[in-house]
């Protein structure tokens, strides 16, 4: 049956071809060819109408469907293979980029000045080889920002400048350390804790309305990766040795910076000045302590000391107070009973312990500072 159907189908095709060709040679041949095609077509239709013909047609349709499914599976398999190859290539590129970034981060960390080195040295190292190194104003601003908001035991990883969107506006400054960051913008400075959401992959860092791009600051990407590497390193426990250098006090902000220096000397090595106008009257803060600084002409009274004690207790921190004019006797008596360290400083930036808690902090810090010298002396003997 199937052979007959194929023969009739072939006869129809040949008849049509003969009819087309015969048009150019004879009028009879096309008529005969068309008659043959008609007879073959009728016979083919009659055969297809029989049960055997329908079964044969169904088999042919099923075979065609199977062939179509096979081709579809092959095409889908080939597409999956191509997609997997693309994914593998992207994964290899991402792994290579991550490895290169890790190497850059390790190289950055290995090349930094040692922890506790002067901030000026760390800033000069970060600016070296950049366009900002030729601008002395950037270096001076970075040093001021570091003195205010970067602890002495933090490692400065990168100094970045923001993109500017207006003529005459100086770019903002970002100092990225192994624990936090600090920003200076149009005379305002503050400490800033980078959030992962602030980092746009492939673009840069967004701090409020400030944009620090990787294109303008090539070291910024590696510095962000270095922060993750540095987080795994052990944090230093020893405070800086030696008493802070005298600092002439002209403004209230100068007095706060003096308090920062001395708190770091007293063992609060991560102490930083809070932004101007901070709430609760706190001028210096660290992980373990906080301080209020008063540059007034009259002695500090007990209610002011009590207020600081309440804030420190709520935050679970040690309270310290620095006052230019000293304290009233009730303030000293109350602070001594509640463990608040009171210091009185002069215009040269040298504080004096006023009560027992302050004296204990000073003596412990001085003893700590003298230990290295005594150890060296003993080894020479």
XYZ file of C-alpha atoms in Angstrom:
381
model
C 0.000 0.000 0.000
C 2.685 2.416 0.926
C 4.632 1.653 -2.262
C 1.525 2.307 -4.373
C 0.929 5.640 -2.637
C 4.512 6.667 -3.249
C 4.254 5.647 -6.905
C 1.073 7.659 -7.419
C 2.577 10.666 -5.689
C 5.641 10.426 -7.923
C 3.386 10.084 -11.001
C 1.550 13.288 -10.023
C 4.815 15.175 -9.713
C 6.172 13.846 -13.037
C 2.878 14.649 -14.767
C 2.970 18.229 -13.574
C 6.542 18.626 -14.814
C 5.675 17.140 -18.189
C 2.682 19.479 -18.463
C 4.824 22.508 -17.774
C 7.534 21.488 -20.229
C 5.006 20.392 -22.876
C 3.527 23.887 -23.056
C 6.539 24.912 -25.113
C 6.324 22.040 -27.619
C 2.749 20.856 -28.033
C -0.798 21.562 -27.035
C -1.729 17.892 -26.678
C 1.079 16.747 -24.374
C 0.099 19.108 -21.493
C -3.517 17.931 -21.742
C -2.492 14.284 -21.604
C -0.095 14.999 -18.692
C -2.800 16.823 -16.771
C -5.226 13.979 -17.369
C -2.661 11.514 -15.996
C -2.124 13.783 -12.968
C -5.872 13.966 -12.370
C -6.299 10.198 -12.581
C -3.275 9.619 -10.305
C -4.551 12.197 -7.821
C -8.008 10.622 -7.707
C -6.509 7.207 -7.225
C -4.235 8.528 -4.461
C -7.148 10.167 -2.704
C -9.187 6.971 -2.899
C -6.295 4.966 -1.482
C -5.839 7.428 1.386
C -9.537 7.154 2.137
C -9.246 3.418 2.737
C -8.480 2.105 6.261
C -5.082 0.946 5.133
C -4.377 4.349 3.607
C -5.434 6.157 6.732
C -3.168 3.929 8.820
C -0.321 4.599 6.486
C -0.954 8.343 6.620
C -1.107 8.195 10.405
C 2.218 6.326 10.494
C 3.766 8.936 8.231
C 2.433 11.759 10.412
C 3.710 10.030 13.556
C 7.120 9.525 11.980
C 7.231 13.181 10.936
C 6.252 14.227 14.458
C 8.959 12.030 15.956
C 11.510 13.499 13.608
C 10.383 17.018 14.545
C 10.699 16.218 18.272
C 14.164 14.761 17.747
C 15.240 17.877 15.880
C 13.718 20.049 18.604
C 15.557 18.119 21.338
C 18.807 18.357 19.415
C 18.339 22.106 18.965
C 17.507 22.564 22.679
C 20.514 20.428 23.677
C 22.775 22.495 21.440
C 21.363 25.729 22.887
C 21.894 24.469 26.465
C 25.442 23.535 25.576
C 26.107 26.989 24.149
C 24.527 28.637 27.211
C 26.596 26.469 29.556
C 29.722 27.401 27.636
C 28.801 31.086 27.994
C 28.174 30.651 31.725
C 31.457 28.805 32.158
C 33.290 31.568 30.324
C 31.647 34.218 32.522
C 32.484 32.209 35.641
C 36.114 31.913 34.568
C 36.260 35.643 33.889
C 34.672 36.413 37.283
C 37.072 34.050 39.053
C 40.038 35.609 37.280
C 38.802 39.116 38.181
C 38.268 38.090 41.812
C 41.742 36.565 41.967
C 43.296 39.683 40.453
C 41.388 41.865 42.932
C 42.541 39.690 45.822
C 46.151 39.985 44.691
C 45.770 43.763 44.405
C 44.271 43.916 47.912
C 47.090 41.820 49.392
C 49.679 43.922 47.584
C 48.046 47.076 48.957
C 48.068 45.733 52.532
C 51.635 44.468 52.303
C 52.843 47.834 51.014
C 51.211 49.974 53.722
C 53.240 51.586 56.492
C 53.140 49.552 59.691
C 50.216 50.015 62.045
C 50.741 52.967 64.356
C 52.964 54.828 61.881
C 52.433 58.614 61.730
C 49.276 59.495 59.857
C 51.226 61.931 57.688
C 53.373 59.039 56.461
C 50.327 56.881 55.706
C 48.642 59.739 53.838
C 51.736 60.456 51.773
C 51.937 56.762 50.883
C 48.292 56.634 49.732
C 48.662 59.788 47.637
C 51.910 58.713 46.011
C 51.564 58.050 42.319
C 48.189 59.788 42.027
C 47.282 63.103 40.459
C 46.226 64.391 43.897
C 49.825 64.074 45.100
C 50.649 67.240 43.133
C 48.030 69.256 45.062
C 49.325 70.273 48.523
C 45.812 71.260 49.563
C 44.639 67.660 49.262
C 47.437 66.433 51.518
C 46.770 69.145 54.106
C 43.031 68.456 54.099
C 43.635 64.711 54.406
C 45.908 65.263 57.411
C 43.284 67.431 59.130
C 40.582 64.862 58.420
C 42.718 61.995 59.744
C 43.589 63.853 62.958
C 39.891 64.399 63.640
C 38.290 61.123 62.643
C 40.890 58.384 62.131
C 42.211 56.457 65.138
C 45.947 56.022 65.457
C 45.692 52.231 65.243
C 43.688 52.277 62.007
C 45.467 51.680 58.725
C 44.697 54.181 55.984
C 44.026 52.188 52.818
C 43.012 54.791 50.261
C 42.318 58.498 49.792
C 39.701 59.246 47.147
C 38.296 62.417 45.611
C 34.661 62.766 44.593
C 33.394 63.682 41.164
C 32.280 67.319 40.936
C 29.170 68.504 39.126
C 29.719 72.250 39.169
C 32.417 74.732 38.294
C 34.309 76.134 41.244
C 33.343 73.343 43.639
C 36.236 71.453 45.161
C 35.876 67.673 45.271
C 35.050 66.014 48.571
C 37.667 63.856 50.266
C 37.248 60.257 51.437
C 39.719 58.432 53.671
C 39.082 54.687 53.730
C 40.627 52.721 56.610
C 40.622 49.076 57.617
C 37.741 49.724 60.050
C 35.739 52.707 58.798
C 36.044 55.868 56.723
C 36.023 59.642 57.067
C 34.643 62.296 54.728
C 35.425 65.977 54.322
C 33.127 68.081 52.152
C 33.012 71.885 51.957
C 34.327 72.486 55.468
C 32.318 69.704 57.124
C 33.969 66.479 58.235
C 32.540 63.336 59.761
C 33.290 59.687 60.378
C 31.498 57.274 58.091
C 30.937 53.514 58.231
C 30.747 52.160 54.656
C 27.728 50.010 53.905
C 27.819 47.284 51.220
C 24.787 48.917 49.614
C 26.863 52.077 49.063
C 29.211 50.231 46.695
C 28.093 49.869 43.071
C 29.975 47.057 41.352
C 31.962 48.365 38.429
C 31.229 51.998 39.255
C 32.256 53.271 42.684
C 31.070 54.366 46.139
C 28.080 56.574 46.896
C 28.146 58.576 50.154
C 24.973 60.616 50.329
C 25.104 62.820 47.233
C 28.870 62.328 46.821
C 30.214 60.006 44.119
C 33.667 58.406 44.447
C 34.216 56.510 41.202
C 36.682 53.706 40.526
C 37.649 55.418 37.277
C 38.824 58.587 39.051
C 40.252 56.642 42.016
C 41.864 53.448 40.670
C 42.994 52.271 44.121
C 39.536 52.505 45.655
C 38.330 49.120 44.387
C 41.387 47.317 45.779
C 41.078 49.258 49.050
C 37.486 48.068 49.509
C 38.648 44.488 49.000
C 41.575 45.093 51.371
C 39.110 46.076 54.118
C 37.685 42.552 53.997
C 41.169 41.073 54.136
C 42.151 43.362 57.000
C 39.038 42.418 58.969
C 40.470 38.918 59.365
C 43.746 40.211 60.812
C 44.115 40.475 64.622
C 43.442 43.948 65.968
C 46.198 45.597 68.011
C 45.674 45.674 71.755
C 48.498 47.904 72.904
C 47.790 51.649 72.968
C 50.282 54.127 71.503
C 53.223 54.912 73.729
C 54.261 58.371 74.839
C 52.295 61.440 75.817
C 50.723 63.505 73.032
C 52.584 66.555 71.810
C 51.252 69.906 73.072
C 48.610 71.440 70.838
C 47.783 75.139 71.025
C 44.067 75.603 71.657
C 42.345 78.483 69.884
C 38.855 77.149 69.287
C 36.440 74.709 70.816
C 37.234 72.264 68.031
C 40.921 72.444 68.954
C 40.020 71.417 72.506
C 38.066 68.436 71.197
C 41.039 67.318 69.118
C 43.232 67.574 72.215
C 40.776 65.320 74.023
C 41.004 62.848 71.119
C 44.815 62.715 71.423
C 44.701 62.173 75.159
C 41.946 59.591 75.080
C 44.029 57.590 72.626
C 46.982 57.903 74.988
C 44.808 56.785 77.913
C 43.986 53.552 76.122
C 40.953 54.434 74.022
C 42.956 53.970 70.832
C 39.973 54.237 68.472
C 38.769 57.579 69.865
C 37.521 60.066 67.272
C 35.854 63.455 67.415
C 32.141 63.455 66.710
C 30.677 65.772 64.066
C 30.028 69.348 65.147
C 26.621 69.668 66.741
C 26.279 65.983 67.640
C 23.416 65.028 69.935
C 23.730 64.321 73.688
C 26.735 66.636 74.055
C 29.290 63.926 73.229
C 32.434 65.359 71.653
C 34.713 62.292 71.508
C 33.675 58.664 71.229
C 35.350 55.280 71.073
C 34.307 51.680 71.444
C 34.896 51.679 75.213
C 34.577 55.318 76.212
C 33.138 58.716 75.452
C 33.997 62.235 76.518
C 32.539 65.704 76.760
C 34.746 68.746 76.307
C 33.938 72.200 77.706
C 35.789 75.360 76.722
C 33.981 77.827 78.984
C 34.954 80.516 81.396
C 33.111 79.048 84.398
C 33.710 75.691 86.128
C 31.634 72.726 85.045
C 28.808 71.947 87.460
C 27.448 68.686 88.837
C 24.295 68.543 86.618
C 26.468 68.632 83.504
C 28.608 65.791 84.835
C 25.492 63.845 85.787
C 24.129 64.230 82.273
C 27.324 62.767 80.808
C 27.130 59.886 83.289
C 23.596 59.091 82.143
C 24.600 58.971 78.479
C 27.674 56.830 79.218
C 25.660 54.402 81.347
C 23.032 54.015 78.631
C 25.739 53.230 76.080
C 27.790 51.027 78.427
C 30.949 53.149 78.069
C 33.523 54.801 80.345
C 32.832 58.530 80.857
C 35.583 61.164 80.681
C 35.246 64.923 81.005
C 37.691 67.604 79.816
C 37.121 71.159 81.043
C 39.161 74.316 80.542
C 37.849 76.086 83.654
C 37.779 73.071 85.959
C 34.865 71.837 88.075
C 32.824 72.860 91.054
C 33.473 70.873 94.284
C 30.068 69.109 94.088
C 30.860 68.062 90.532
C 34.222 66.588 91.577
C 32.726 64.781 94.560
C 29.855 63.293 92.548
C 32.078 62.269 89.620
C 34.567 60.563 91.943
C 31.818 58.485 93.548
C 30.482 57.399 90.159
C 33.801 56.671 88.425
C 33.836 59.595 85.962
C 37.356 60.705 85.040
C 37.710 64.501 85.238
C 40.538 66.367 83.501
C 41.328 70.051 83.402
C 43.361 71.260 80.429
C 45.180 74.481 79.612
C 45.592 76.415 76.385
C 48.707 74.386 75.574
C 46.612 71.245 75.379
C 47.974 69.548 78.485
C 45.342 67.990 80.756
C 45.640 67.459 84.506
C 43.864 64.690 86.378
C 41.358 66.184 88.851
C 39.981 63.094 90.609
C 40.967 59.499 91.377
C 39.437 57.861 88.276
C 41.330 60.292 86.038
C 44.546 59.777 88.004
C 44.290 55.998 87.658
C 43.853 56.310 83.881
C 46.862 58.646 83.646
C 49.126 56.472 85.792
C 48.177 53.332 83.848
C 48.833 55.071 80.528
C 52.203 56.429 81.701
C 53.217 53.010 82.999
C 52.259 51.463 79.700
C 54.282 54.052 77.818
C 57.352 53.438 79.973
C 57.362 49.644 79.570
C 59.096 49.546 76.152
C 61.889 51.828 77.380
C 62.399 49.723 80.529
C 62.465 46.508 78.467
C 65.111 47.941 76.137
C 67.140 49.135 79.101
C 66.984 45.699 80.714
C 68.076 43.938 77.546
C 71.106 46.201 77.223
C 72.090 45.480 80.820
